[in-house]
Amino acid sequence: MKIIMLGAPGAGKGTQAKMLAEKYGIPHISTGDIFRANIKNGTELGKKAKAYMDQGMLVPDELTVDLVIDRVQKDDCVKGYILDGFPRTIPQAEALTKALSGRGEKIDAAVDVEVPDEAIVTRMSGRRACVKCGATYHIVYNPTKTEGICDACGDALILREDDKPETVQKRLTVYNEQTQPLIDYYKTLGVLVEVDGTKNLNDVFADICAILG
Ligand code: AP5
């Protein structure tokens, strides 16, 4: 099963992607997590990506596409994978379609988690993230057992730099301009799945599973 998660920043893509990866036993590949791990480790890629991410802009396609195309060819992806945060532009989507079709493969479903912009800023300000293992929580909707500590790995949680309200607004604008067109792209390919992301996270998960089977 090869799945793409679509939706605005903070719609719950990462939360659902982790649950789906566990259910299907396939890897969760988040470009945001890959960039944040590179920033934490001080790599050249991390330094370049940080300059864009902190401003709420997209990292350029030339730094992103090959990274993902290489990743989905690793051995752990033979049964499929969940792509979270990629593709984010039409050129990224076209590059992925081309790379997959060259191997006789295709995406099975592109899941669009729909949440209106008004609800997004509230969600982002309450989000807490673990840079070490990629787990995501919310102080109200999905709290940790011990405040500020990751349930999964015990590391300290952070409020992401790009979750400040003014940066969230910029990310929403970028999403509406550059990523929203992917909804029509995947609708045309006949693989679009739309779910109401305003429900609680277990209900959103149940809705996705009911469609994907
Ligand atoms: P990335 O990390 O991908 O961020 P994003 O797409 O903006 O998405 P988020 O991680 O912010 O949100 P999400 O939808 O995963 O929501 P979550 O599940 O955490 O990218 C960051 C940056 O990296 C980009 O801005 C860009 O610069 C760069 N980048 C990444 N990929 C790129 C690419 N392909 N090309 C170019 N640049 C790229 O949920 C949000 C919060 O809500 C959490 O606190 C969660 O607990 C809570 N929540 C989730 N579901 C629910 C629910 N149903 N009800 C209530 N609360 C909920």
XYZ file of C-alpha atoms and ligand atoms in Angstrom:
270
model
C 0.000 0.000 0.000
C 1.514 3.315 -1.117
C -0.246 6.239 0.522
C 0.218 10.011 0.328
C -1.099 12.277 3.090
C -2.418 15.646 1.878
C -3.823 18.529 3.911
C -2.942 21.925 5.337
C -0.202 22.349 7.942
C -1.600 21.089 11.239
C -4.508 19.198 9.644
C -3.337 16.019 11.359
C -1.435 14.348 8.505
C 1.458 13.288 10.709
C -0.813 11.981 13.464
C -2.822 9.845 11.021
C 0.287 8.783 9.059
C 1.860 7.283 12.203
C -1.341 5.375 13.030
C -1.639 4.063 9.455
C 2.040 3.061 9.338
C 1.498 0.971 12.476
C -1.717 -0.609 11.162
C -0.227 -1.594 7.802
C 3.329 -2.311 9.047
C 4.927 0.041 6.540
C 7.293 3.017 7.029
C 6.104 6.554 7.739
C 8.240 8.913 5.659
C 7.885 12.550 6.697
C 9.976 15.115 4.799
C 9.440 17.577 7.664
C 10.883 15.029 10.150
C 13.826 14.325 7.809
C 14.609 18.048 7.543
C 14.213 18.588 11.324
C 16.578 15.651 12.051
C 19.119 17.194 9.651
C 18.763 20.574 11.382
C 19.283 18.938 14.779
C 22.402 17.143 13.496
C 23.788 20.321 11.888
C 24.135 18.830 8.370
C 24.528 20.931 5.210
C 20.993 19.916 4.148
C 19.693 20.953 7.574
C 21.357 24.387 7.350
C 19.846 25.013 3.911
C 16.375 23.697 4.868
C 16.208 25.704 8.114
C 16.442 29.031 6.282
C 13.246 28.205 4.377
C 11.351 26.370 7.129
C 11.757 29.132 9.736
C 10.074 31.536 7.318
C 7.207 29.152 6.571
C 8.407 28.650 3.005
C 8.911 25.396 1.122
C 12.376 23.889 0.832
C 13.290 24.003 -2.896
C 12.273 20.996 -5.006
C 15.910 20.253 -5.932
C 16.723 19.581 -2.255
C 13.604 17.488 -1.721
C 12.727 15.311 -4.712
C 15.841 13.098 -4.954
C 15.808 12.621 -1.184
C 12.328 11.078 -1.288
C 12.778 9.134 -4.536
C 15.903 7.505 -3.025
C 14.118 6.827 0.275
C 11.165 4.965 -1.288
C 13.578 2.589 -3.029
C 14.994 1.275 0.260
C 14.324 -2.341 1.246
C 11.835 -1.433 3.990
C 9.517 0.100 1.361
C 8.825 -3.078 -0.642
C 5.391 -3.541 0.997
C 4.599 0.170 0.636
C 4.940 3.403 2.642
C 3.126 6.487 3.860
C 4.425 9.771 2.462
C 3.676 12.640 4.854
C 4.453 16.149 3.568
C 5.551 15.012 0.118
C 4.656 15.832 -2.598
C 3.903 19.485 -1.872
C 4.173 21.011 -5.341
C 3.046 19.881 -8.780
C 6.690 19.347 -9.938
C 7.254 17.106 -6.865
C 4.101 15.105 -7.679
C 5.090 14.738 -11.326
C 8.604 13.601 -10.358
C 7.129 10.974 -8.020
C 4.604 9.717 -10.605
C 7.393 9.452 -13.199
C 9.806 7.638 -10.867
C 7.106 5.155 -9.802
C 5.762 4.498 -13.304
C 9.343 3.803 -14.436
C 9.194 0.814 -12.067
C 5.624 -0.175 -12.962
C 4.288 1.206 -9.667
C 1.739 3.818 -8.646
C 0.259 5.539 -5.601
C -2.781 3.634 -4.218
C -4.386 6.503 -2.299
C -3.862 10.211 -1.642
C -5.665 10.989 1.627
C -6.730 14.638 2.000
C -7.343 15.485 5.693
C -9.628 18.538 5.528
C -9.568 21.154 8.304
C -10.580 24.826 7.848
C -7.852 27.470 8.312
C -9.546 28.865 11.480
C -9.019 25.604 13.379
C -5.396 25.288 12.307
C -3.820 28.088 14.375
C -5.335 26.683 17.618
C -4.015 23.232 16.867
C -0.518 24.477 16.078
C -0.108 26.557 19.222
C -0.923 23.481 21.340
C 1.262 21.060 19.421
C 4.357 19.621 21.097
C 6.849 17.601 19.047
C 9.664 15.163 19.758
C 12.602 15.805 17.426
C 14.301 12.558 18.516
C 11.578 10.081 17.469
C 9.120 12.275 15.507
C 6.144 11.719 17.844
C 3.587 14.552 17.966
C 1.213 15.515 20.786
C -1.267 18.247 21.663
C -1.536 19.781 25.118
C -5.353 19.449 25.049
C -6.357 16.958 22.312
C -3.535 14.417 22.680
C -1.549 15.063 25.895
C 1.495 13.120 27.084
C 1.422 11.136 30.346
C 4.122 13.437 31.822
C 4.007 17.064 30.750
C 6.785 17.986 28.302
C 8.170 14.432 27.995
C 7.703 12.138 24.977
C 5.672 9.007 25.862
C 7.465 7.021 23.149
C 11.157 7.765 23.836
C 11.368 9.939 26.990
C 13.045 12.907 25.256
C 12.025 16.517 26.009
C 9.292 17.907 23.740
C 9.572 21.207 21.870
C 7.240 23.835 20.451
C 8.329 23.937 16.799
C 9.938 27.204 15.574
C 7.520 27.289 12.636
C 4.432 26.939 14.883
C 4.464 30.636 15.866
C 1.131 32.171 14.729
C 2.702 34.511 12.119
C 4.692 31.648 10.556
C 1.617 29.382 10.596
C -0.241 32.054 8.608
C 2.564 32.108 6.018
C 2.555 28.291 5.806
C -1.206 28.337 5.202
C -0.759 30.833 2.360
C 2.013 28.719 0.827
C -0.184 25.620 1.212
C -3.159 27.241 -0.526
C -0.995 28.467 -3.416
C 1.375 25.559 -3.995
C 0.005 22.386 -2.408
C -3.794 22.695 -2.756
C -3.514 22.062 -6.553
C -2.364 18.511 -5.721
C -5.924 17.681 -4.685
C -7.083 18.043 -8.288
C -3.929 16.294 -9.513
C -4.693 13.154 -7.485
C -8.442 13.410 -8.188
C -7.603 13.225 -11.893
C -5.461 10.138 -11.217
C -8.522 8.602 -9.491
C -6.847 7.979 -6.114
C -8.081 10.914 -4.011
C -9.689 10.101 -0.641
C -11.234 13.025 1.305
C -11.853 12.858 5.066
C -13.204 15.348 7.621
C -10.180 16.203 9.795
C -12.206 18.219 12.330
C -13.432 15.041 14.069
C -11.399 13.656 16.983
C -8.294 11.817 15.894
C -9.629 8.275 16.471
C -12.739 9.038 14.397
C -10.609 10.481 11.585
C -8.514 7.300 11.678
C -11.638 5.102 11.570
C -12.944 7.053 8.550
C -9.656 6.616 6.671
C -9.468 2.890 7.489
C -13.086 2.366 6.381
C -12.156 3.714 2.947
C -8.714 2.116 2.569
C -9.820 -1.244 3.968
P 5.943 19.384 7.890
O 6.634 18.901 9.087
O 5.496 18.424 6.855
O 4.750 20.299 8.379
P 3.281 20.518 7.779
O 2.854 19.914 6.542
O 3.180 21.992 7.813
O 2.460 19.701 8.685
P 2.518 19.671 10.178
O 3.554 18.700 10.659
O 2.638 21.077 10.709
O 1.058 19.206 10.520
P 0.320 17.810 10.381
O -0.739 17.925 9.345
O 1.274 16.673 10.277
O -0.414 17.824 11.765
P -0.154 16.988 13.108
O -0.520 15.560 12.910
O 1.196 17.287 13.682
O 6.827 20.479 7.128
C 7.471 21.524 7.832
C 8.241 22.366 6.834
O 9.240 21.554 6.166
C 7.419 22.976 5.692
O 6.821 24.191 6.060
C 8.519 23.157 4.627
O 9.307 24.276 4.869
C 9.384 21.922 4.812
N 8.960 20.798 3.951
C 8.489 19.579 4.365
N 8.200 18.811 3.300
C 8.495 19.541 2.195
C 8.380 19.300 0.797
N 7.901 18.140 0.318
N 8.760 20.283 -0.057
C 9.235 21.450 0.404
N 9.360 21.757 1.711
C 8.990 20.808 2.610
O -1.299 17.657 14.010
C -1.209 19.008 14.407
C -1.634 19.138 15.879
O -3.024 18.853 15.995
C -0.931 18.145 16.824
O -0.707 18.775 18.048
C -1.920 16.967 16.958
O -1.785 16.290 18.200
C -3.268 17.694 16.830
N -4.269 16.899 16.151
C -4.108 16.040 15.103
N -5.299 15.500 14.727
C -6.234 16.080 15.528
C -7.653 15.965 15.616
N -8.334 15.165 14.792
N -8.303 16.699 16.554
C -7.607 17.547 17.391
N -6.250 17.681 17.351
C -5.584 16.970 16.431
